[in-house]
PDB file of C-alpha atoms in Angstrom:
ATOM      1  CA  TYR A   1     166.898 107.827  97.202  1.00 96.00           C
ATOM      2  CA  SER A   2     165.828 111.156  98.634  1.00 96.00           C
ATOM      3  CA  ILE A   3     162.997 112.423 100.810  1.00 97.00           C
ATOM      4  CA  GLY A   4     160.990 115.508  99.924  1.00 96.00           C
ATOM      5  CA  LEU A   5     158.997 117.459 102.511  1.00 95.00           C
ATOM      6  CA  GLU A   6     156.437 120.214 102.099  1.00 90.00           C
ATOM      7  CA  LEU A   7     154.786 122.250 104.825  1.00 87.00           C
ATOM      8  CA  GLY A   8     151.526 124.071 104.190  1.00 79.00           C
ATOM      9  CA  ARG A   9     149.071 125.961 106.348  1.00 74.00           C
ATOM     10  CA  GLN A  10     147.121 122.859 107.383  1.00 78.00           C
ATOM     11  CA  ARG A  11     149.202 119.841 106.426  1.00 85.00           C
ATOM     12  CA  ALA A  12     152.689 118.441 106.135  1.00 91.00           C
ATOM     13  CA  SER A  13     153.581 115.886 103.489  1.00 93.00           C
ATOM     14  CA  GLY A  14     156.568 113.780 102.545  1.00 96.00           C
ATOM     15  CA  VAL A  15     157.597 111.552  99.667  1.00 96.00           C
ATOM     16  CA  LEU A  16     160.401 109.049  99.234  1.00 97.00           C
ATOM     17  CA  THR A  17     161.669 108.983  95.650  1.00 95.00           C
ATOM     18  CA  ASP A  18     164.406 107.294  93.721  1.00 93.00           C
ATOM     19  CA  LEU A  19     166.595 109.372  91.416  1.00 87.00           C
ATOM     20  CA  SER A  20     164.418 108.615  88.397  1.00 87.00           C
ATOM     21  CA  GLY A  21     161.683 110.594  90.149  1.00 86.00           C
ATOM     22  CA  ALA A  22     159.516 107.568  90.925  1.00 92.00           C
ATOM     23  CA  VAL A  23     157.621 107.978  94.204  1.00 94.00           C
ATOM     24  CA  ARG A  24     158.188 104.942  96.446  1.00 96.00           C
ATOM     25  CA  ALA A  25     156.239 106.088  99.506  1.00 97.00           C
ATOM     26  CA  ARG A  26     154.067 109.037 100.513  1.00 97.00           C
ATOM     27  CA  ILE A  27     152.845 110.310 103.891  1.00 97.00           C
ATOM     28  CA  GLU A  28     150.556 113.270 104.613  1.00 94.00           C
ATOM     29  CA  ARG A  29     149.548 114.533 108.046  1.00 93.00           C
ATOM     30  CA  PRO A  30     147.259 117.355 109.148  1.00 88.00           C
ATOM     31  CA  ILE A  31     148.769 120.079 111.286  1.00 86.00           C
ATOM     32  CA  GLU A  32     146.982 123.141 112.643  1.00 80.00           C
ATOM     33  CA  HIS A  33     148.868 126.416 113.124  1.00 78.00           C
ATOM     34  CA  PRO A  34     152.195 124.977 111.931  1.00 84.00           C
ATOM     35  CA  ASP A  35     154.684 127.114 113.815  1.00 87.00           C
ATOM     36  CA  PRO A  36     158.175 125.630 114.340  1.00 90.00           C
ATOM     37  CA  GLN A  37     157.321 124.128 117.739  1.00 91.00           C
ATOM     38  CA  ARG A  38     154.380 122.167 116.308  1.00 91.00           C
ATOM     39  CA  ALA A  39     155.772 121.459 112.861  1.00 92.00           C
ATOM     40  CA  MET A  40     159.302 120.232 113.528  1.00 94.00           C
ATOM     41  CA  PRO A  41     158.261 117.067 115.451  1.00 95.00           C
ATOM     42  CA  VAL A  42     155.709 116.265 112.719  1.00 95.00           C
ATOM     43  CA  LEU A  43     158.296 116.684 109.976  1.00 96.00           C
ATOM     44  CA  GLN A  44     160.746 114.513 111.911  1.00 96.00           C
ATOM     45  CA  SER A  45     158.145 111.772 112.313  1.00 96.00           C
ATOM     46  CA  ILE A  46     157.341 111.859 108.590  1.00 97.00           C
ATOM     47  CA  VAL A  47     161.030 111.375 107.734  1.00 97.00           C
ATOM     48  CA  GLU A  48     161.305 108.485 110.181  1.00 96.00           C
ATOM     49  CA  ASP A  49     158.035 106.784 109.212  1.00 96.00           C
ATOM     50  CA  ILE A  50     158.479 107.112 105.468  1.00 96.00           C
ATOM     51  CA  GLN A  51     161.738 105.152 105.708  1.00 95.00           C
ATOM     52  CA  GLN A  52     159.758 102.294 107.242  1.00 94.00           C
ATOM     53  CA  ALA A  53     157.082 102.438 104.551  1.00 94.00           C
ATOM     54  CA  PHE A  54     159.409 101.223 101.773  1.00 94.00           C
ATOM     55  CA  THR A  55     162.233  98.704 102.066  1.00 92.00           C
ATOM     56  CA  PHE A  56     165.548 100.095 100.844  1.00 93.00           C
ATOM     57  CA  ASP A  57     169.200 100.395 101.855  1.00 93.00           C
ATOM     58  CA  ARG A  58     169.380 103.351 104.284  1.00 91.00           C
ATOM     59  CA  ASN A  59     172.977 103.982 103.196  1.00 93.00           C
ATOM     60  CA  ARG A  60     171.555 104.988  99.819  1.00 95.00           C
ATOM     61  CA  LEU A  61     169.478 107.844 101.267  1.00 96.00           C
ATOM     62  CA  LEU A  62     171.127 111.048 100.034  1.00 96.00           C
ATOM     63  CA  GLY A  63     169.156 113.380 102.286  1.00 96.00           C
ATOM     64  CA  VAL A  64     166.011 115.465 102.718  1.00 97.00           C
ATOM     65  CA  GLY A  65     164.754 118.369 100.624  1.00 94.00           C
ATOM     66  CA  MET A  66     162.359 120.786 102.323  1.00 92.00           C
ATOM     67  CA  ALA A  67     160.075 123.168 100.389  1.00 88.00           C
ATOM     68  CA  LEU A  68     158.629 126.191 102.189  1.00 82.00           C
ATOM     69  CA  PRO A  69     157.095 129.473 101.067  1.00 77.00           C
ATOM     70  CA  GLY A  70     159.094 132.625 101.773  1.00 70.00           C
ATOM     71  CA  ARG A  71     162.651 133.873 101.605  1.00 66.00           C
ATOM     72  CA  TYR A  72     165.657 131.984 102.896  1.00 60.00           C
ATOM     73  CA  ALA A  73     169.213 132.849 103.804  1.00 59.00           C
ATOM     74  CA  ASP A  74     172.120 130.396 103.720  1.00 57.00           C
ATOM     75  CA  GLY A  75     171.506 127.206 105.669  1.00 56.00           C
ATOM     76  CA  GLY A  76     167.746 127.414 105.381  1.00 56.00           C
ATOM     77  CA  VAL A  77     167.247 130.298 107.829  1.00 58.00           C
ATOM     78  CA  THR A  78     164.084 132.239 107.063  1.00 59.00           C
ATOM     79  CA  SER A  79     164.900 135.872 106.345  1.00 55.00           C
ATOM     80  CA  LEU A  80     161.271 136.900 105.930  1.00 54.00           C
ATOM     81  CA  SER A  81     158.469 135.226 107.838  1.00 53.00           C
ATOM     82  CA  PRO A  82     156.061 133.808 105.238  1.00 56.00           C
ATOM     83  CA  GLU A  83     152.580 135.306 105.396  1.00 59.00           C
ATOM     84  CA  ASN A  84     150.946 131.875 105.419  1.00 60.00           C
ATOM     85  CA  LEU A  85     153.320 130.371 107.991  1.00 69.00           C
ATOM     86  CA  PRO A  86     153.800 132.912 110.784  1.00 73.00           C
ATOM     87  CA  GLY A  87     156.340 132.269 113.508  1.00 79.00           C
ATOM     88  CA  TRP A  88     159.228 131.166 111.262  1.00 81.00           C
ATOM     89  CA  GLN A  89     161.116 134.479 111.308  1.00 78.00           C
ATOM     90  CA  LYS A  90     164.855 133.786 111.711  1.00 79.00           C
ATOM     91  CA  PHE A  91     164.224 130.099 112.464  1.00 85.00           C
ATOM     92  CA  PRO A  92     167.095 127.816 111.264  1.00 88.00           C
ATOM     93  CA  VAL A  93     164.867 125.307 109.476  1.00 88.00           C
ATOM     94  CA  GLY A  94     167.648 123.389 107.763  1.00 90.00           C
ATOM     95  CA  HIS A  95     169.951 123.107 110.763  1.00 92.00           C
ATOM     96  CA  GLU A  96     167.192 122.083 113.168  1.00 94.00           C
ATOM     97  CA  LEU A  97     165.717 119.441 110.858  1.00 95.00           C
ATOM     98  CA  GLU A  98     169.166 118.034 110.078  1.00 95.00           C
ATOM     99  CA  ARG A  99     169.890 117.745 113.800  1.00 96.00           C
ATOM    100  CA  ARG A 100     166.669 115.768 114.244  1.00 96.00           C
ATOM    101  CA  VAL A 101     166.825 113.395 111.266  1.00 96.00           C
ATOM    102  CA  LYS A 102     170.614 112.845 111.096  1.00 95.00           C
ATOM    103  CA  VAL A 103     170.892 113.184 107.303  1.00 95.00           C
ATOM    104  CA  PRO A 104     171.746 116.234 105.139  1.00 96.00           C
ATOM    105  CA  VAL A 105     168.853 118.683 104.680  1.00 95.00           C
ATOM    106  CA  LEU A 106     168.404 121.208 101.880  1.00 91.00           C
ATOM    107  CA  VAL A 107     165.775 123.939 102.314  1.00 89.00           C
ATOM    108  CA  GLU A 108     164.397 125.580  99.188  1.00 87.00           C
ATOM    109  CA  ASN A 109     161.734 128.114  98.333  1.00 84.00           C
ATOM    110  CA  ASP A 110     158.604 126.296  97.111  1.00 86.00           C
ATOM    111  CA  ALA A 111     158.544 128.018  93.710  1.00 89.00           C
ATOM    112  CA  ALA A 112     162.199 127.158  93.080  1.00 90.00           C
ATOM    113  CA  ALA A 113     161.572 123.563  94.188  1.00 90.00           C
ATOM    114  CA  ALA A 114     158.675 123.306  91.731  1.00 91.00           C
ATOM    115  CA  ALA A 115     160.896 124.672  88.937  1.00 94.00           C
ATOM    116  CA  ILE A 116     163.574 122.082  89.746  1.00 92.00           C
ATOM    117  CA  ASN A 117     160.957 119.334  89.482  1.00 90.00           C
ATOM    118  CA  GLU A 118     159.774 120.595  86.092  1.00 93.00           C
ATOM    119  CA  ARG A 119     163.391 120.763  84.868  1.00 94.00           C
ATOM    120  CA  LEU A 120     164.140 117.198  85.965  1.00 89.00           C
ATOM    121  CA  HIS A 121     160.855 115.407  85.342  1.00 87.00           C
ATOM    122  CA  GLY A 122     158.292 117.760  83.768  1.00 91.00           C
ATOM    123  CA  VAL A 123     157.524 119.772  80.654  1.00 92.00           C
ATOM    124  CA  ALA A 124     160.745 121.816  80.972  1.00 94.00           C
ATOM    125  CA  ARG A 125     163.096 118.860  80.552  1.00 91.00           C
ATOM    126  CA  GLY A 126     164.251 120.127  77.161  1.00 88.00           C
ATOM    127  CA  PHE A 127     164.618 123.768  78.191  1.00 94.00           C
ATOM    128  CA  GLY A 128     167.869 125.377  79.307  1.00 93.00           C
ATOM    129  CA  SER A 129     166.169 128.617  80.334  1.00 96.00           C
ATOM    130  CA  PHE A 130     162.607 129.122  81.550  1.00 96.00           C
ATOM    131  CA  VAL A 131     160.474 130.794  84.221  1.00 96.00           C
ATOM    132  CA  TYR A 132     158.023 128.773  86.315  1.00 95.00           C
ATOM    133  CA  LEU A 133     155.212 130.894  87.786  1.00 93.00           C
ATOM    134  CA  PHE A 134     153.984 129.548  91.106  1.00 88.00           C
ATOM    135  CA  LEU A 135     150.586 130.436  92.571  1.00 84.00           C
ATOM    136  CA  ALA A 136     150.493 129.435  96.229  1.00 73.00           C
ATOM    137  CA  GLY A 137     147.217 127.891  97.346  1.00 62.00           C
ATOM    138  CA  GLY A 138     146.155 130.734  99.579  1.00 58.00           C
ATOM    139  CA  GLY A 139     149.016 133.163  99.263  1.00 69.00           C
ATOM    140  CA  GLY A 140     150.965 135.068  96.682  1.00 79.00           C
ATOM    141  CA  ILE A 141     152.778 134.619  93.410  1.00 87.00           C
ATOM    142  CA  GLY A 142     156.372 133.510  93.049  1.00 88.00           C
ATOM    143  CA  ALA A 143     158.737 132.267  90.373  1.00 92.00           C
ATOM    144  CA  GLY A 144     161.450 129.694  89.882  1.00 93.00           C
ATOM    145  CA  MET A 145     163.971 130.525  87.162  1.00 94.00           C
ATOM    146  CA  PHE A 146     166.489 128.515  85.168  1.00 96.00           C
ATOM    147  CA  LEU A 147     169.156 130.247  83.075  1.00 95.00           C
ATOM    148  CA  ASP A 148     171.495 128.162  80.933  1.00 95.00           C
ATOM    149  CA  SER A 149     170.368 124.972  82.732  1.00 93.00           C
ATOM    150  CA  GLN A 150     171.174 126.390  86.184  1.00 93.00           C
ATOM    151  CA  LEU A 151     168.703 127.428  88.894  1.00 93.00           C
ATOM    152  CA  TYR A 152     168.962 131.213  89.130  1.00 92.00           C
ATOM    153  CA  LYS A 153     168.569 132.616  92.638  1.00 86.00           C
ATOM    154  CA  GLY A 154     170.142 136.043  92.354  1.00 84.00           C
ATOM    155  CA  ASN A 155     172.611 137.785  94.628  1.00 79.00           C
ATOM    156  CA  HIS A 156     170.590 137.200  97.813  1.00 72.00           C
ATOM    157  CA  SER A 157     168.983 133.884  96.808  1.00 74.00           C
ATOM    158  CA  ASN A 158     165.521 135.451  96.432  1.00 76.00           C
ATOM    159  CA  ALA A 159     165.314 136.394  92.750  1.00 83.00           C
ATOM    160  CA  GLY A 160     162.019 134.542  92.386  1.00 85.00           C
ATOM    161  CA  GLU A 161     160.154 136.663  94.945  1.00 84.00           C
ATOM    162  CA  ILE A 162     158.374 138.529  92.161  1.00 89.00           C
ATOM    163  CA  GLY A 163     155.270 138.975  94.288  1.00 88.00           C
ATOM    164  CA  HIS A 164     157.013 141.814  96.108  1.00 87.00           C
ATOM    165  CA  ILE A 165     158.008 143.809  93.046  1.00 91.00           C
ATOM    166  CA  ILE A 166     156.263 147.183  93.329  1.00 95.00           C
ATOM    167  CA  VAL A 167     153.974 147.599  90.330  1.00 96.00           C
ATOM    168  CA  GLU A 168     151.787 150.433  91.673  1.00 96.00           C
ATOM    169  CA  PRO A 169     153.694 153.123  93.609  1.00 96.00           C
ATOM    170  CA  HIS A 170     151.824 154.039  96.823  1.00 95.00           C
ATOM    171  CA  GLY A 171     149.276 151.324  95.992  1.00 96.00           C
ATOM    172  CA  ARG A 172     147.607 148.729  98.183  1.00 94.00           C
ATOM    173  CA  LEU A 173     149.296 147.826 101.465  1.00 92.00           C
ATOM    174  CA  CYS A 174     151.088 144.474 101.352  1.00 88.00           C
ATOM    175  CA  THR A 175     151.757 142.090 104.233  1.00 79.00           C
ATOM    176  CA  CYS A 176     155.492 142.765 103.763  1.00 81.00           C
ATOM    177  CA  GLY A 177     154.921 146.376 104.812  1.00 85.00           C
ATOM    178  CA  LYS A 178     155.406 147.945 101.373  1.00 90.00           C
ATOM    179  CA  ARG A 179     152.710 149.345  99.118  1.00 94.00           C
ATOM    180  CA  GLY A 180     151.826 148.359  95.572  1.00 95.00           C
ATOM    181  CA  CYS A 181     153.380 144.885  95.465  1.00 92.00           C
ATOM    182  CA  LEU A 182     152.397 142.545  92.634  1.00 93.00           C
ATOM    183  CA  ASP A 183     150.962 140.145  95.241  1.00 89.00           C
ATOM    184  CA  ARG A 184     148.255 142.703  96.046  1.00 91.00           C
ATOM    185  CA  TYR A 185     146.974 142.713  92.458  1.00 92.00           C
ATOM    186  CA  ILE A 186     147.418 139.217  90.981  1.00 89.00           C
ATOM    187  CA  SER A 187     147.497 136.327  93.435  1.00 84.00           C
ATOM    188  CA  PRO A 188     145.103 133.712  94.828  1.00 81.00           C
ATOM    189  CA  SER A 189     144.663 135.700  98.046  1.00 81.00           C
ATOM    190  CA  VAL A 190     143.494 138.759  96.098  1.00 87.00           C
ATOM    191  CA  ALA A 191     141.127 136.633  94.001  1.00 87.00           C
ATOM    192  CA  TYR A 192     139.581 135.229  97.193  1.00 86.00           C
ATOM    193  CA  GLU A 193     139.341 138.731  98.648  1.00 87.00           C
ATOM    194  CA  LEU A 194     137.581 140.137  95.562  1.00 89.00           C
ATOM    195  CA  MET A 195     135.139 137.210  95.504  1.00 90.00           C
ATOM    196  CA  GLY A 196     134.303 137.709  99.175  1.00 91.00           C
ATOM    197  CA  ILE A 197     135.725 134.347 100.258  1.00 88.00           C
ATOM    198  CA  ALA A 198     136.811 134.921 103.854  1.00 82.00           C
ATOM    199  CA  ASN A 199     137.609 131.319 104.808  1.00 79.00           C
ATOM    200  CA  ALA A 200     139.917 130.395 101.906  1.00 76.00           C
ATOM    201  CA  ALA A 201     142.333 128.607 104.232  1.00 70.00           C
ATOM    202  CA  GLU A 202     139.629 126.089 105.088  1.00 73.00           C
ATOM    203  CA  LEU A 203     138.706 125.304 101.483  1.00 75.00           C
ATOM    204  CA  SER A 204     140.263 123.196  98.745  1.00 72.00           C
ATOM    205  CA  PRO A 205     142.225 125.315  96.228  1.00 66.00           C
ATOM    206  CA  ASP A 206     140.114 123.658  93.494  1.00 70.00           C
TER     207      ASP A 206
END
């Protein structure tokens, strides 16, 4: 078994799955302004409670996988604070969560995590190489890439951060500080901006 966690701008969710991909338990909790101080106790409680929601041998729990938007260095340390989750700059997500839940924790970029899921259980099961484009609910665009049946991360583990490729030199200012990033031209946040939707964070992505 393994536990998967996801943290968004207004909620945290967790699932307990077996290795066939079948979901055995699911928990979702609202969380406002999910900085590390507010989010870590919620994530810990989800891990603890989800193990009580389904009867299984705890010795068969391999660990926890955590999906977050943004860039990550080794050990799940954020190297760039995600636009949608401010306050996570340089925070050792993996180490801190592992200390709290007492099982191994793997932190992965959300687009890469989605690509892994498609490779194991989705439409990409028969593909050795593919690109999964990921549109974050209220943020930018990212990608998860498989080459020769291996997740491709690149030299600094951030190859999928395509939203910050400069496509228009000296173009629109991006939240990363550069100008002309892809995120500023094709992403959900830009669509909301062009449609005059100011409160996108409060609305359903649908």
